[in-house]
mmCIF file of C-alpha atoms and ligand atoms in Angstrom:
data_model
loop_
_atom_site.group_PDB
_atom_site.id
_atom_site.type_symbol
_atom_site.label_atom_id
_atom_site.label_comp_id
_atom_site.label_asym_id
_atom_site.label_seq_id
_atom_site.Cartn_x
_atom_site.Cartn_y
_atom_site.Cartn_z
ATOM 1 C CA MET C 1 54.409 78.389 -102.034
ATOM 2 C CA SER C 2 54.730 74.751 -103.086
ATOM 3 C CA ASP C 3 57.517 72.703 -101.470
ATOM 4 C CA ALA C 4 57.682 70.396 -104.492
ATOM 5 C CA LEU C 5 60.953 69.753 -106.303
ATOM 6 C CA LEU C 6 59.042 68.601 -109.384
ATOM 7 C CA SER C 7 55.621 69.999 -110.256
ATOM 8 C CA ILE C 8 53.628 68.791 -113.220
ATOM 9 C CA LYS C 9 50.736 71.118 -113.921
ATOM 10 C CA ASN C 10 47.811 70.358 -116.195
ATOM 11 C CA LEU C 11 50.091 68.466 -118.581
ATOM 12 C CA SER C 12 48.752 66.885 -121.765
ATOM 13 C CA ALA C 13 50.637 64.971 -124.440
ATOM 14 C CA GLY C 14 49.853 62.599 -127.267
ATOM 15 C CA TYR C 15 50.705 61.117 -130.628
ATOM 16 C CA GLY C 16 49.132 63.016 -133.516
ATOM 17 C CA ASP C 17 45.440 63.394 -132.655
ATOM 18 C CA PHE C 18 45.595 60.726 -129.964
ATOM 19 C CA VAL C 19 45.636 62.097 -126.417
ATOM 20 C CA ALA C 20 47.766 59.744 -124.263
ATOM 21 C CA VAL C 21 48.115 62.057 -121.235
ATOM 22 C CA GLU C 22 45.381 64.486 -120.291
ATOM 23 C CA SER C 23 45.528 67.359 -117.795
ATOM 24 C CA VAL C 24 47.822 65.614 -115.310
ATOM 25 C CA ASP C 25 48.888 67.270 -112.059
ATOM 26 C CA LEU C 26 51.618 65.573 -110.040
ATOM 27 C CA ALA C 27 54.135 66.738 -107.440
ATOM 28 C CA VAL C 28 57.291 65.225 -105.969
ATOM 29 C CA LYS C 29 59.032 66.675 -102.920
ATOM 30 C CA LYS C 30 62.763 66.664 -102.313
ATOM 31 C CA GLY C 31 63.793 63.231 -101.035
ATOM 32 C CA GLN C 32 60.364 61.699 -101.635
ATOM 33 C CA ILE C 33 59.697 58.380 -103.380
ATOM 34 C CA VAL C 34 56.582 58.497 -105.534
ATOM 35 C CA SER C 35 55.167 55.559 -107.448
ATOM 36 C CA LEU C 36 53.258 55.976 -110.682
ATOM 37 C CA ILE C 37 51.106 52.942 -111.251
ATOM 38 C CA GLY C 38 48.668 51.865 -113.921
ATOM 39 C CA ILE C 39 47.819 49.152 -116.418
ATOM 40 C CA ASN C 40 49.442 48.859 -119.856
ATOM 41 C CA GLY C 41 48.724 51.890 -121.981
ATOM 42 C CA ALA C 42 47.576 54.095 -119.076
ATOM 43 C CA GLY C 43 50.000 56.836 -120.132
ATOM 44 C CA LYS C 44 52.747 56.476 -117.512
ATOM 45 C CA THR C 45 55.682 56.334 -119.914
ATOM 46 C CA THR C 46 54.324 59.097 -122.133
ATOM 47 C CA LEU C 47 53.893 61.327 -119.062
ATOM 48 C CA MET C 48 57.404 60.715 -117.776
ATOM 49 C CA HIS C 49 58.999 60.964 -121.228
ATOM 50 C CA THR C 50 57.306 64.342 -121.583
ATOM 51 C CA VAL C 51 58.658 65.452 -118.204
ATOM 52 C CA ALA C 52 62.178 64.268 -119.108
ATOM 53 C CA GLY C 53 62.216 66.048 -122.474
ATOM 54 C CA LEU C 54 61.917 62.893 -124.612
ATOM 55 C CA HIS C 55 58.429 63.757 -125.845
ATOM 56 C CA LYS C 56 56.894 67.151 -126.600
ATOM 57 C CA PRO C 57 53.967 68.281 -124.443
ATOM 58 C CA ALA C 58 50.728 69.434 -126.076
ATOM 59 C CA SER C 59 49.978 71.795 -123.181
ATOM 60 C CA GLY C 60 50.669 72.366 -119.496
ATOM 61 C CA LYS C 61 53.816 72.982 -117.501
ATOM 62 C CA VAL C 62 56.678 71.155 -115.823
ATOM 63 C CA LEU C 63 58.532 72.987 -113.053
ATOM 64 C CA PHE C 64 61.750 71.636 -111.564
ATOM 65 C CA GLY C 65 63.309 73.406 -108.601
ATOM 66 C CA GLY C 66 60.878 76.228 -109.341
ATOM 67 C CA GLU C 67 62.193 76.613 -112.886
ATOM 68 C CA ASP C 68 60.029 76.089 -115.964
ATOM 69 C CA ILE C 69 61.568 73.173 -117.908
ATOM 70 C CA THR C 70 58.545 72.459 -120.132
ATOM 71 C CA GLY C 71 59.602 71.195 -123.546
ATOM 72 C CA LEU C 72 63.360 71.584 -122.986
ATOM 73 C CA PRO C 73 65.518 68.971 -124.744
ATOM 74 C CA ALA C 74 66.427 65.908 -122.645
ATOM 75 C CA ASP C 75 70.128 66.792 -122.284
ATOM 76 C CA LYS C 76 69.270 70.212 -120.840
ATOM 77 C CA ILE C 77 66.870 68.594 -118.378
ATOM 78 C CA VAL C 78 69.504 66.037 -117.301
ATOM 79 C CA ALA C 79 71.921 68.915 -116.729
ATOM 80 C CA LYS C 80 69.351 70.493 -114.399
ATOM 81 C CA GLY C 81 69.264 67.312 -112.298
ATOM 82 C CA LEU C 82 66.352 65.270 -113.645
ATOM 83 C CA SER C 83 67.178 61.909 -115.267
ATOM 84 C CA LEU C 84 65.166 58.976 -116.557
ATOM 85 C CA VAL C 85 66.349 55.370 -116.369
ATOM 86 C CA PRO C 86 64.743 53.759 -119.431
ATOM 87 C CA GLN C 87 62.847 50.477 -119.619
ATOM 88 C CA GLY C 88 64.903 47.380 -120.274
ATOM 89 C CA GLY C 89 68.280 48.768 -119.143
ATOM 90 C CA ARG C 90 69.179 50.124 -122.542
ATOM 91 C CA CYS C 91 72.951 50.334 -123.010
ATOM 92 C CA PHE C 92 75.462 50.836 -125.788
ATOM 93 C CA THR C 93 76.214 47.145 -126.158
ATOM 94 C CA ARG C 94 79.607 47.405 -127.892
ATOM 95 C CA MET C 95 80.968 49.955 -125.463
ATOM 96 C CA SER C 96 82.544 48.906 -122.181
ATOM 97 C CA VAL C 97 80.598 49.149 -118.957
ATOM 98 C CA GLN C 98 82.819 52.015 -117.814
ATOM 99 C CA ASP C 99 82.411 53.975 -121.055
ATOM 100 C CA ASN C 100 78.651 53.505 -120.807
ATOM 101 C CA LEU C 101 78.770 54.970 -117.316
ATOM 102 C CA LEU C 102 81.010 57.855 -118.325
ATOM 103 C CA MET C 103 78.497 58.830 -121.024
ATOM 104 C CA GLY C 104 76.259 59.909 -118.156
ATOM 105 C CA SER C 105 78.677 62.500 -116.823
ATOM 106 C CA PHE C 106 78.242 64.970 -119.689
ATOM 107 C CA PRO C 107 76.642 67.766 -117.601
ATOM 108 C CA ARG C 108 79.366 70.258 -116.703
ATOM 109 C CA SER C 109 78.373 70.176 -113.019
ATOM 110 C CA ALA C 110 78.768 66.353 -112.961
ATOM 111 C CA ARG C 111 82.062 66.173 -114.882
ATOM 112 C CA LYS C 112 84.293 67.512 -112.135
ATOM 113 C CA ASN C 113 83.182 64.768 -109.728
ATOM 114 C CA ALA C 114 83.011 62.002 -112.360
ATOM 115 C CA LYS C 115 85.847 59.921 -110.913
ATOM 116 C CA GLN C 116 84.404 60.005 -107.419
ATOM 117 C CA THR C 117 80.889 59.254 -108.662
ATOM 118 C CA LEU C 118 82.216 56.311 -110.691
ATOM 119 C CA GLU C 119 83.839 54.855 -107.568
ATOM 120 C CA HIS C 120 80.568 55.315 -105.703
ATOM 121 C CA ILE C 121 78.673 53.439 -108.455
ATOM 122 C CA TYR C 122 81.173 50.544 -108.312
ATOM 123 C CA GLU C 123 80.672 50.412 -104.578
ATOM 124 C CA LEU C 124 76.884 50.424 -105.009
ATOM 125 C CA PHE C 125 76.998 47.806 -107.792
ATOM 126 C CA PRO C 126 80.133 45.683 -107.198
ATOM 127 C CA ASP C 127 79.347 43.538 -110.299
ATOM 128 C CA LEU C 128 79.888 46.575 -112.502
ATOM 129 C CA GLY C 129 83.282 47.271 -110.954
ATOM 130 C CA GLU C 130 84.391 43.739 -111.729
ATOM 131 C CA MET C 131 83.163 43.974 -115.313
ATOM 132 C CA LYS C 132 84.072 47.556 -116.077
ATOM 133 C CA GLN C 133 86.181 46.745 -119.140
ATOM 134 C CA ARG C 134 83.711 44.262 -120.651
ATOM 135 C CA PRO C 135 81.308 45.252 -123.428
ATOM 136 C CA ALA C 136 77.905 46.007 -121.914
ATOM 137 C CA GLY C 137 76.387 43.573 -124.430
ATOM 138 C CA ASN C 138 77.988 40.683 -122.495
ATOM 139 C CA LEU C 139 76.075 41.515 -119.313
ATOM 140 C CA SER C 140 72.880 39.916 -117.992
ATOM 141 C CA GLY C 141 69.589 41.827 -118.102
ATOM 142 C CA GLY C 142 69.882 42.757 -114.440
ATOM 143 C CA GLN C 143 73.461 43.979 -114.825
ATOM 144 C CA ARG C 144 72.470 46.073 -117.838
ATOM 145 C CA GLN C 145 69.738 47.623 -115.764
ATOM 146 C CA MET C 146 72.423 48.493 -113.198
ATOM 147 C CA VAL C 147 74.514 50.123 -115.932
ATOM 148 C CA ALA C 148 71.491 52.204 -116.961
ATOM 149 C CA ILE C 149 70.953 53.267 -113.338
ATOM 150 C CA GLY C 150 74.665 54.009 -112.942
ATOM 151 C CA ARG C 151 74.695 56.103 -116.108
ATOM 152 C CA ALA C 152 71.821 58.209 -114.755
ATOM 153 C CA LEU C 153 73.641 58.573 -111.403
ATOM 154 C CA MET C 154 76.734 59.865 -113.209
ATOM 155 C CA GLY C 155 74.743 63.020 -114.038
ATOM 156 C CA ASP C 156 74.407 63.723 -110.299
ATOM 157 C CA PRO C 157 70.592 63.829 -110.368
ATOM 158 C CA GLU C 158 68.321 65.407 -107.776
ATOM 159 C CA CYS C 159 65.414 63.406 -109.141
ATOM 160 C CA LEU C 160 65.471 60.000 -110.843
ATOM 161 C CA ILE C 161 62.640 58.432 -112.814
ATOM 162 C CA PHE C 162 62.729 54.635 -113.127
ATOM 163 C CA ASP C 163 60.622 53.345 -116.011
ATOM 164 C CA GLU C 164 59.407 49.827 -115.132
ATOM 165 C CA ILE C 165 62.758 48.471 -114.046
ATOM 166 C CA SER C 166 61.149 45.168 -112.996
ATOM 167 C CA LEU C 167 60.306 44.192 -116.582
ATOM 168 C CA GLY C 168 61.855 40.876 -117.552
ATOM 169 C CA LEU C 169 63.995 40.510 -114.424
ATOM 170 C CA SER C 170 63.893 37.716 -111.831
ATOM 171 C CA PRO C 171 62.345 38.467 -108.413
ATOM 172 C CA ALA C 172 65.778 38.227 -106.728
ATOM 173 C CA VAL C 173 67.305 40.785 -109.110
ATOM 174 C CA ILE C 174 64.285 43.080 -108.751
ATOM 175 C CA ASN C 175 64.562 42.944 -104.946
ATOM 176 C CA ASP C 176 68.240 43.763 -105.150
ATOM 177 C CA ILE C 177 67.658 46.729 -107.467
ATOM 178 C CA TYR C 178 64.869 48.051 -105.235
ATOM 179 C CA LYS C 179 67.236 47.908 -102.260
ATOM 180 C CA LYS C 180 69.778 49.965 -104.212
ATOM 181 C CA ILE C 181 67.118 52.506 -105.114
ATOM 182 C CA LYS C 182 66.248 52.885 -101.433
ATOM 183 C CA ARG C 183 69.934 53.387 -100.673
ATOM 184 C CA ILE C 184 70.309 56.045 -103.376
ATOM 185 C CA ASN C 185 67.266 57.808 -101.939
ATOM 186 C CA GLU C 186 68.533 57.670 -98.352
ATOM 187 C CA GLU C 187 72.183 58.498 -98.971
ATOM 188 C CA GLU C 188 71.751 61.310 -101.492
ATOM 189 C CA ASN C 189 68.224 62.461 -100.590
ATOM 190 C CA THR C 190 67.451 61.922 -104.275
ATOM 191 C CA SER C 191 63.773 62.153 -105.175
ATOM 192 C CA ILE C 192 62.560 59.040 -106.963
ATOM 193 C CA ILE C 193 59.660 58.310 -109.299
ATOM 194 C CA LEU C 194 58.937 54.610 -109.819
ATOM 195 C CA ILE C 195 56.820 53.688 -112.815
ATOM 196 C CA GLU C 196 55.403 50.295 -111.859
ATOM 197 C CA GLN C 197 52.678 47.865 -112.829
ATOM 198 C CA ASP C 198 53.095 45.860 -109.636
ATOM 199 C CA ILE C 199 50.793 47.650 -107.173
ATOM 200 C CA HIS C 200 52.104 45.853 -104.105
ATOM 201 C CA ARG C 201 55.758 46.517 -104.856
ATOM 202 C CA ALA C 202 55.075 50.138 -105.787
ATOM 203 C CA LEU C 203 53.236 50.918 -102.563
ATOM 204 C CA LYS C 204 55.795 49.142 -100.411
ATOM 205 C CA ALA C 205 58.645 51.119 -101.942
ATOM 206 C CA SER C 206 57.068 54.588 -102.031
ATOM 207 C CA ASP C 207 55.901 57.397 -99.758
ATOM 208 C CA ALA C 208 53.153 58.576 -102.109
ATOM 209 C CA PHE C 209 51.444 57.162 -105.184
ATOM 210 C CA TYR C 210 49.554 58.201 -108.296
ATOM 211 C CA VAL C 211 47.352 55.813 -110.277
ATOM 212 C CA MET C 212 46.920 56.591 -113.963
ATOM 213 C CA LEU C 213 44.080 55.321 -116.105
ATOM 214 C CA LYS C 214 43.335 56.312 -119.698
ATOM 215 C CA GLY C 215 45.774 59.188 -119.589
ATOM 216 C CA ARG C 216 44.453 60.752 -116.400
ATOM 217 C CA VAL C 217 45.250 60.565 -112.702
ATOM 218 C CA ALA C 218 42.526 58.304 -111.301
ATOM 219 C CA LEU C 219 43.719 58.370 -107.677
ATOM 220 C CA SER C 220 46.609 59.663 -105.584
ATOM 221 C CA GLY C 221 47.596 59.642 -101.929
ATOM 222 C CA GLN C 222 49.971 58.416 -99.247
ATOM 223 C CA SER C 223 51.176 54.862 -99.906
ATOM 224 C CA ASP C 224 50.659 53.683 -96.320
ATOM 225 C CA GLU C 225 47.113 55.033 -96.063
ATOM 226 C CA ILE C 226 45.406 53.498 -99.075
ATOM 227 C CA ASP C 227 43.312 50.337 -98.855
ATOM 228 C CA SER C 228 43.801 47.780 -101.578
ATOM 229 C CA GLU C 229 40.128 47.690 -102.680
ATOM 230 C CA THR C 230 39.969 51.422 -103.432
ATOM 231 C CA LEU C 231 43.296 51.196 -105.185
ATOM 232 C CA LYS C 232 42.279 48.215 -107.320
ATOM 233 C CA LYS C 233 39.100 50.001 -108.430
ATOM 234 C CA ALA C 234 41.085 53.029 -109.564
ATOM 235 C CA TYR C 235 43.736 50.848 -111.200
ATOM 236 C CA PHE C 236 41.267 48.840 -113.279
ATOM 237 C CA GLY C 237 38.647 51.585 -113.599
ATOM 238 C CA ILE C 238 35.830 49.483 -112.121
HETATM 239 P P1 ATP Z 1 53.120 50.470 -120.487
HETATM 240 O O1 ATP Z 1 53.025 50.040 -119.090
HETATM 241 O O2 ATP Z 1 52.617 49.454 -121.473
HETATM 242 O O3 ATP Z 1 54.436 51.078 -120.877
HETATM 243 P P2 ATP Z 1 52.067 53.126 -120.171
HETATM 244 O O4 ATP Z 1 51.120 53.337 -119.049
HETATM 245 O O5 ATP Z 1 53.455 53.545 -119.972
HETATM 246 O O6 ATP Z 1 52.006 51.621 -120.634
HETATM 247 P P3 ATP Z 1 52.184 54.589 -122.602
HETATM 248 O O7 ATP Z 1 53.277 53.736 -123.133
HETATM 249 O O8 ATP Z 1 52.489 55.971 -122.204
HETATM 250 O O9 ATP Z 1 51.423 53.854 -121.410
HETATM 251 O O10 ATP Z 1 51.025 54.611 -123.686
HETATM 252 C C1 ATP Z 1 49.866 55.449 -123.541
HETATM 253 C C2 ATP Z 1 49.028 55.339 -124.804
HETATM 254 O O11 ATP Z 1 49.760 55.920 -125.899
HETATM 255 C C3 ATP Z 1 48.717 53.898 -125.222
HETATM 256 O O12 ATP Z 1 47.393 53.876 -125.737
HETATM 257 C C4 ATP Z 1 49.727 53.611 -126.311
HETATM 258 O O13 ATP Z 1 49.202 52.683 -127.249
HETATM 259 C C5 ATP Z 1 49.909 54.983 -126.943
HETATM 260 N N1 ATP Z 1 51.259 55.134 -127.504
HETATM 261 C C6 ATP Z 1 52.423 54.972 -126.851
HETATM 262 N N2 ATP Z 1 53.479 55.218 -127.662
HETATM 263 C C7 ATP Z 1 52.942 55.547 -128.875
HETATM 264 C C8 ATP Z 1 53.494 55.916 -130.132
HETATM 265 N N3 ATP Z 1 54.827 55.986 -130.307
HETATM 266 N N4 ATP Z 1 52.647 56.195 -131.132
HETATM 267 C C9 ATP Z 1 51.307 56.138 -130.958
HETATM 268 N N5 ATP Z 1 50.713 55.809 -129.788
HETATM 269 C C10 ATP Z 1 51.514 55.515 -128.763
#
């Protein structure tokens, strides 16, 4: 029997006739950090949106905690413990930081601990605690990314997918956010999937990696065992 928390089996997805993700197999164990790397257009976001219920699969299966969640709507998947932090720290800009966070506690299982979880998020991201009554639209890009992470944490996830959180942020902010991700992983034993274009950062932060190219998995393995030449070849398809 597989010891994976998340198992993606032979998954394909696309847009009309265009196949963006083809026959992908991927597994994430409980407490593991997995990076999903690849150039622009490789299919990373489409794959993870399909897993998270934001895009319909064409074929294949997604199992989470042994349960078939293929094609379920996103809110049902969040309620089962799998959440995606979107690119660009998308927030409801007119709503306060705190109301943005509370939006994430809609799953029944998360609601009873919402107050405690909120305190934990303010401890993890002190900036958010100080700005909790401000409209999220007044925040910097990095702070908005923290709100998006906090909102996902409010659902009490067992597995978190981060979609290119580095985009548009300064190196100092990216380092800080990566430290917080490590903390979330260590403290809660939350499984993490990092969609990244930065090979070096992805490998440094993860236990295992998958490289996608043209919709398929070109290479996978343990992050500390791969040599950079082999990885580069798979990444660029050369
Ligand atoms: P990026 O790093 O740029 O986000 P990615 O690896 O996440 O790239 P996807 O965004 O999943 O790749 O895109 C995979 C392929 O699907 C690309 O060829 C892209 O042009 C195409 N694609 C993505 N979204 C759509 C869409 N809404 N309609 C049609 N084609 C799309």
